[in-house]
Every structure is written in C-alpha cells, then in structure tokens.
Coordinates of C-alpha atoms in Angstrom, one line a residue:
Chain A
M1 CA -60.3 -32.5 -45.5
L2 CA -60.2 -30.1 -48.4
V3 CA -57.2 -27.8 -48.5
K4 CA -56.7 -25.2 -51.2
L5 CA -53.2 -24.4 -52.5
S6 CA -53.9 -20.7 -51.9
E7 CA -54.6 -21.4 -48.2
I8 CA -51.3 -23.2 -47.9
Q9 CA -49.4 -20.4 -49.7
D10 CA -51.1 -17.8 -47.4
H11 CA -49.9 -19.7 -44.4
L12 CA -46.4 -20.3 -45.7
S13 CA -46.1 -16.5 -46.6
N14 CA -45.7 -15.8 -42.9
F15 CA -42.4 -17.7 -42.5
T16 CA -38.7 -17.4 -43.3
V17 CA -36.4 -20.2 -44.4
G18 CA -32.6 -19.8 -44.4
I19 CA -30.6 -21.6 -47.1
A20 CA -26.9 -22.1 -46.5
G21 CA -25.3 -22.6 -49.9
A22 CA -26.8 -21.9 -53.4
G23 CA -25.4 -24.8 -55.4
G24 CA -27.4 -27.9 -56.5
L25 CA -29.3 -28.4 -53.2
G26 CA -29.8 -24.7 -52.3
S27 CA -30.8 -23.4 -55.7
N28 CA -33.3 -26.2 -56.4
C29 CA -34.7 -26.1 -52.8
A30 CA -35.1 -22.3 -53.0
I31 CA -37.1 -22.6 -56.3
A32 CA -39.4 -25.2 -54.8
L33 CA -40.0 -23.0 -51.7
A34 CA -40.7 -20.0 -53.9
R35 CA -43.3 -21.9 -56.0
S36 CA -44.9 -23.0 -52.7
G37 CA -45.3 -19.5 -51.4
V38 CA -42.9 -19.3 -48.5
G39 CA -42.7 -15.6 -47.5
T40 CA -39.0 -14.9 -47.1
L41 CA -35.7 -16.7 -48.0
I42 CA -32.3 -15.8 -46.6
I43 CA -29.7 -17.2 -49.0
C44 CA -25.9 -17.4 -48.4
D45 CA -23.3 -18.3 -50.9
F46 CA -19.9 -16.9 -52.1
D47 CA -19.6 -18.6 -55.5
K48 CA -20.2 -17.5 -59.1
V49 CA -22.2 -19.5 -61.6
E50 CA -19.9 -21.6 -63.8
I51 CA -20.8 -23.6 -67.0
G52 CA -20.3 -26.9 -65.1
N53 CA -23.0 -25.9 -62.6
L54 CA -25.7 -26.1 -65.3
S55 CA -25.8 -29.9 -65.2
R56 CA -27.8 -29.7 -61.9
Q57 CA -28.1 -26.2 -60.4
Y58 CA -31.0 -23.8 -61.1
Y59 CA -29.1 -21.3 -63.3
F60 CA -29.0 -20.5 -67.0
S61 CA -26.2 -20.1 -69.5
D62 CA -26.6 -16.3 -69.7
Q63 CA -25.9 -16.2 -65.9
I64 CA -22.4 -17.6 -66.1
G65 CA -20.1 -15.3 -64.1
M66 CA -22.8 -13.8 -61.9
Y67 CA -22.8 -14.4 -58.2
K68 CA -25.1 -17.3 -57.4
T69 CA -27.0 -15.3 -54.8
A70 CA -27.9 -12.6 -57.3
A71 CA -28.7 -15.0 -60.1
L72 CA -31.0 -17.1 -57.8
K73 CA -32.7 -13.9 -56.6
D74 CA -33.4 -13.0 -60.3
N75 CA -34.7 -16.5 -61.0
I76 CA -37.0 -16.5 -58.0
A77 CA -38.4 -13.1 -59.0
R78 CA -39.4 -14.5 -62.4
I79 CA -41.4 -17.2 -60.6
N80 CA -42.8 -15.5 -57.5
S81 CA -42.2 -11.8 -57.3
D82 CA -44.0 -11.7 -53.9
M83 CA -41.2 -13.6 -52.2
R84 CA -38.8 -11.6 -50.2
V85 CA -35.2 -12.7 -50.8
I86 CA -32.4 -11.6 -48.6
I87 CA -28.9 -12.5 -49.9
Y88 CA -25.5 -12.7 -48.2
Q89 CA -22.6 -13.0 -50.6
K90 CA -19.9 -14.3 -48.4
K91 CA -18.3 -17.5 -47.1
L92 CA -19.9 -18.1 -43.7
E93 CA -17.7 -18.3 -40.6
P94 CA -19.0 -20.1 -37.5
S95 CA -19.4 -16.7 -35.8
D96 CA -21.6 -15.4 -38.6
I97 CA -24.2 -18.1 -38.4
P98 CA -26.3 -17.0 -35.3
L99 CA -26.5 -13.5 -36.7
V100 CA -27.4 -14.4 -40.3
F101 CA -30.0 -17.0 -39.5
S102 CA -31.6 -15.8 -36.3
S103 CA -34.8 -14.6 -38.0
C104 CA -35.3 -18.0 -39.8
D105 CA -38.0 -20.4 -38.8
I106 CA -36.0 -23.3 -40.4
I107 CA -32.5 -23.6 -41.8
V108 CA -31.7 -25.7 -44.9
E109 CA -28.1 -27.0 -45.0
A110 CA -27.1 -27.0 -48.7
F111 CA -23.3 -26.7 -48.5
D112 CA -21.0 -28.7 -50.7
H113 CA -18.2 -29.9 -48.4
A114 CA -18.8 -32.2 -45.5
E115 CA -16.6 -30.0 -43.2
M116 CA -18.8 -27.0 -43.9
K117 CA -21.9 -29.1 -43.2
E118 CA -20.4 -30.1 -39.9
M119 CA -19.5 -26.5 -39.0
L120 CA -23.0 -25.3 -39.8
I121 CA -24.8 -28.0 -37.8
E122 CA -22.5 -27.4 -34.8
S123 CA -23.0 -23.6 -35.0
V124 CA -26.8 -23.8 -35.3
Q125 CA -27.3 -26.5 -32.6
T126 CA -25.1 -24.6 -30.1
G127 CA -25.7 -20.9 -31.2
L128 CA -29.4 -21.1 -32.2
P129 CA -30.8 -23.8 -29.9
G130 CA -34.2 -25.1 -30.8
K131 CA -34.0 -24.0 -34.5
P132 CA -34.7 -26.9 -36.9
I133 CA -32.0 -27.6 -39.4
I134 CA -32.5 -29.9 -42.5
V135 CA -29.2 -31.4 -43.6
G136 CA -28.6 -32.8 -47.1
S137 CA -26.1 -35.7 -47.1
G138 CA -25.6 -38.3 -49.7
L139 CA -26.8 -37.4 -53.2
A140 CA -23.9 -38.4 -55.6
G141 CA -24.3 -40.5 -58.7
W142 CA -27.4 -42.0 -60.3
G143 CA -30.1 -44.6 -59.6
N144 CA -30.8 -46.2 -56.2
N145 CA -34.0 -44.3 -55.6
E146 CA -34.9 -46.6 -52.8
L147 CA -31.8 -45.6 -50.8
I148 CA -32.7 -41.9 -50.6
R149 CA -34.6 -41.1 -47.5
S150 CA -35.6 -38.5 -45.0
R151 CA -34.8 -39.0 -41.4
K152 CA -35.7 -37.2 -38.2
V153 CA -33.0 -37.3 -35.6
D154 CA -34.9 -35.1 -33.2
E155 CA -37.1 -31.9 -33.3
T156 CA -34.1 -29.8 -34.3
L157 CA -32.2 -32.0 -36.7
Y158 CA -33.3 -33.7 -39.9
V159 CA -31.4 -35.3 -42.7
C160 CA -32.3 -36.0 -46.4
G161 CA -30.2 -38.1 -48.6
D162 CA -28.7 -41.6 -48.6
E163 CA -25.9 -40.8 -46.1
S164 CA -23.5 -42.9 -48.0
T165 CA -22.6 -41.6 -51.5
E166 CA -20.0 -38.9 -51.8
V167 CA -19.2 -36.3 -54.5
G168 CA -15.6 -36.9 -55.3
D169 CA -16.2 -40.7 -55.7
L170 CA -19.2 -40.0 -58.0
P171 CA -20.3 -36.9 -59.8
P172 CA -23.4 -35.0 -58.6
M173 CA -26.2 -35.4 -61.2
A174 CA -29.4 -33.5 -61.7
P175 CA -31.9 -36.2 -60.7
R176 CA -30.5 -37.2 -57.3
V177 CA -29.4 -33.7 -56.4
G178 CA -32.9 -32.5 -57.3
I179 CA -34.6 -35.3 -55.4
V180 CA -32.7 -34.4 -52.2
A181 CA -33.2 -30.6 -52.7
N182 CA -36.9 -31.2 -53.1
M183 CA -37.1 -33.5 -50.1
Q184 CA -35.5 -30.7 -48.0
A185 CA -38.1 -28.3 -49.4
N186 CA -40.9 -30.8 -48.8
L187 CA -39.8 -31.3 -45.2
A188 CA -39.4 -27.6 -44.6
I189 CA -43.1 -27.2 -45.7
E190 CA -44.2 -30.0 -43.5
I191 CA -42.6 -28.3 -40.4
L192 CA -43.9 -24.9 -41.4
M193 CA -47.5 -26.2 -41.8
K194 CA -47.5 -27.3 -38.2
L195 CA -46.3 -23.8 -37.0
K196 CA -48.7 -21.1 -35.9
H197 CA -47.9 -17.7 -37.2
I198 CA -48.1 -14.6 -35.0
Chain B
M1 CA -24.4 -51.9 -20.7
R2 CA -27.2 -51.3 -23.2
I3 CA -27.6 -48.2 -25.3
I4 CA -29.8 -47.1 -28.1
L5 CA -27.8 -46.3 -31.3
N6 CA -29.8 -44.8 -34.1
D7 CA -33.0 -46.3 -32.8
R8 CA -31.5 -49.8 -32.3
E9 CA -30.5 -51.5 -29.1
E10 CA -26.7 -52.2 -28.8
E11 CA -24.8 -54.0 -26.1
F12 CA -21.3 -53.3 -25.0
F13 CA -19.2 -55.4 -22.4
S14 CA -18.3 -52.4 -20.3
D15 CA -20.0 -50.0 -17.9
S16 CA -19.2 -46.9 -20.0
I17 CA -17.1 -46.2 -23.1
S18 CA -15.9 -43.0 -24.7
V19 CA -17.3 -41.9 -28.0
N20 CA -14.0 -42.7 -29.7
Q21 CA -14.1 -46.3 -28.3
M22 CA -17.7 -46.8 -29.5
L23 CA -16.7 -45.7 -33.0
E24 CA -13.7 -48.1 -32.9
L25 CA -15.8 -51.0 -31.5
K26 CA -18.5 -50.5 -34.1
K27 CA -15.9 -50.1 -36.9
F28 CA -17.6 -46.9 -38.1
S29 CA -15.3 -45.7 -40.8
F30 CA -17.1 -42.6 -42.1
R31 CA -14.8 -39.6 -41.9
L32 CA -17.3 -37.0 -40.8
R33 CA -20.4 -37.4 -38.7
V34 CA -22.6 -35.6 -36.2
I35 CA -23.2 -37.3 -32.8
K36 CA -25.9 -36.5 -30.3
I37 CA -26.1 -38.2 -26.9
N38 CA -29.5 -37.8 -25.2
G39 CA -30.2 -34.9 -27.5
V40 CA -27.0 -33.0 -26.9
L41 CA -24.5 -32.5 -29.7
I42 CA -21.0 -33.7 -29.0
S43 CA -18.4 -31.7 -30.8
K44 CA -15.4 -33.6 -32.4
D45 CA -12.9 -32.4 -29.8
K46 CA -15.0 -34.1 -27.0
Y47 CA -15.1 -37.6 -28.6
E48 CA -12.3 -38.8 -26.3
S49 CA -13.5 -37.2 -23.0
T50 CA -17.3 -37.8 -23.4
L51 CA -18.5 -41.1 -22.0
I52 CA -21.5 -43.1 -23.2
N53 CA -23.3 -44.7 -20.3
D54 CA -25.9 -47.4 -19.8
G55 CA -29.3 -46.4 -21.2
D56 CA -28.0 -43.5 -23.3
N57 CA -29.6 -42.6 -26.6
V58 CA -26.9 -42.1 -29.2
Q59 CA -27.8 -40.7 -32.6
M60 CA -25.4 -40.4 -35.5
L61 CA -25.7 -38.7 -38.8
Y62 CA -23.2 -39.2 -41.6
L63 CA -22.0 -36.2 -43.5
M64 CA -21.1 -36.8 -47.2
S65 CA -19.7 -34.1 -49.4
G66 CA -22.0 -32.9 -52.2
G67 CA -24.5 -30.1 -52.5

C-alpha cells in the first residue's frame, strides 16, 4: 500500500485536537500535529514562558514573558500557517471542560500536576462521554527508553509514559518529555486516520 | 472471586470488596490514579462505596506529575 504524506495531511486537515496544557508535553505535541497537517488545535494554558522552560518546551528565548498560548500559536504559524489555532488563556475549571473541548475529535492531556490530570480525565469521561483522551503520565528523568510505553485502557482512554517516574523526584528533561509528547501526537494521528470525515 | 485487573486475572478470598479494600490488599501505594470498572470511571469519593464483584474488569491508570 502506497500512501503519500499529502494524502495523510489532507485527511488530518478535517479534524480538531484539543491540548490541555502548553508545557513540555503540550507544546511539543502541538508542533508534531502542526507538522503532520492536523486542521485545528484548541490549546489551553494560563502560564507565561520562563527561562527554565527552554530546557524542554517548544519556546525560544525571545518569547520569555509571553503567554505560552500566544507564543505557541506564533511558533505553529511559522511551521504550518494553514493550521487553525484557537487559544484559551486561563486555568481550566471542571465546569469549563465540556464547553472548551466539545468540538474536539480527541483531547491530549498535557497538564503538569497529577491532580489536574485527574480532574481533566474525570471531567472528559463524565462530561464528554465517548471522546478519546490521551493522557501523559511518567516522563521524568533520563534513560530507561524501554519503560516508556503507550497503553490503551479502552476506546476513550489511552496513556503514554512510564506511569512511574514523577517530576519532583526527578527533573523533566527534553528527551523523555519529547518522547512522551510525540507518542501522544503519534497516537492522536493513529486514531484520526481511522475516523471518517463528514 | 476472580476479577481482571489491568488485563491480568486476580483472585480475592471474598465475594466482593470495595475499591479501597482492593487497593489495600494489593498494596497499591501510588497517590493518584484513575480506576474504571467494566468501562465506568469511578470517582475518588466513591472508592469506599463502590464494590468490585466476581468477573469484573478493573482498569487502573497511574497519574504522575510532570508535563
């Protein structure tokens, strides 16, 4: 079977991916989806770019002090100006989630704190039943390539990461954060490629 | 009773146990997790009142900070 990249990009252009959090996972995942031709991203984050973020997040030194959502939108436009990027610059509450992400075909969970991950998963699974969510969990430190995996819980819940290392015990570093972010993007594409567009 | 826990068969010497009892018996120490029983998400405040019965499919996902 011969598949051209342009055909894949044409197909992906019909879909919308939500990204909750624009840190190490969210920014790198967004860039991979932009390069792959996904049509629309909905990105939520409340933070500004800090110098310490540059060790792993997809931002540049001249963007320090900017809101991450705005900086990421600029960076995406420099790569794929055809991508539609909708940004929400706020800290999400459980009640916001069904509203913000209802038009998404898939949601990528890219929050920092485990409590926020839990809140998002619960809100999506109860407020947006049937909507697939791809969780990132376990990406701290370095090495141990073989422990990073992608796991399908069911049709609506997937997890990428090692599910054991935690930021706090170990620092987040570019390679493992990037691996998990790109696994999330890779899985989002796999799911979208099976969807028919209207 | 026998249940499926993360795709593996597990046996417990009881007809049914609460989610909290299962976590204690299995010595699961992770602070945060998501649990689904037969595809239904169980919120944290229901861990005491929700019972796991023979034949149930229990799935757990561990939530680690970092993103």
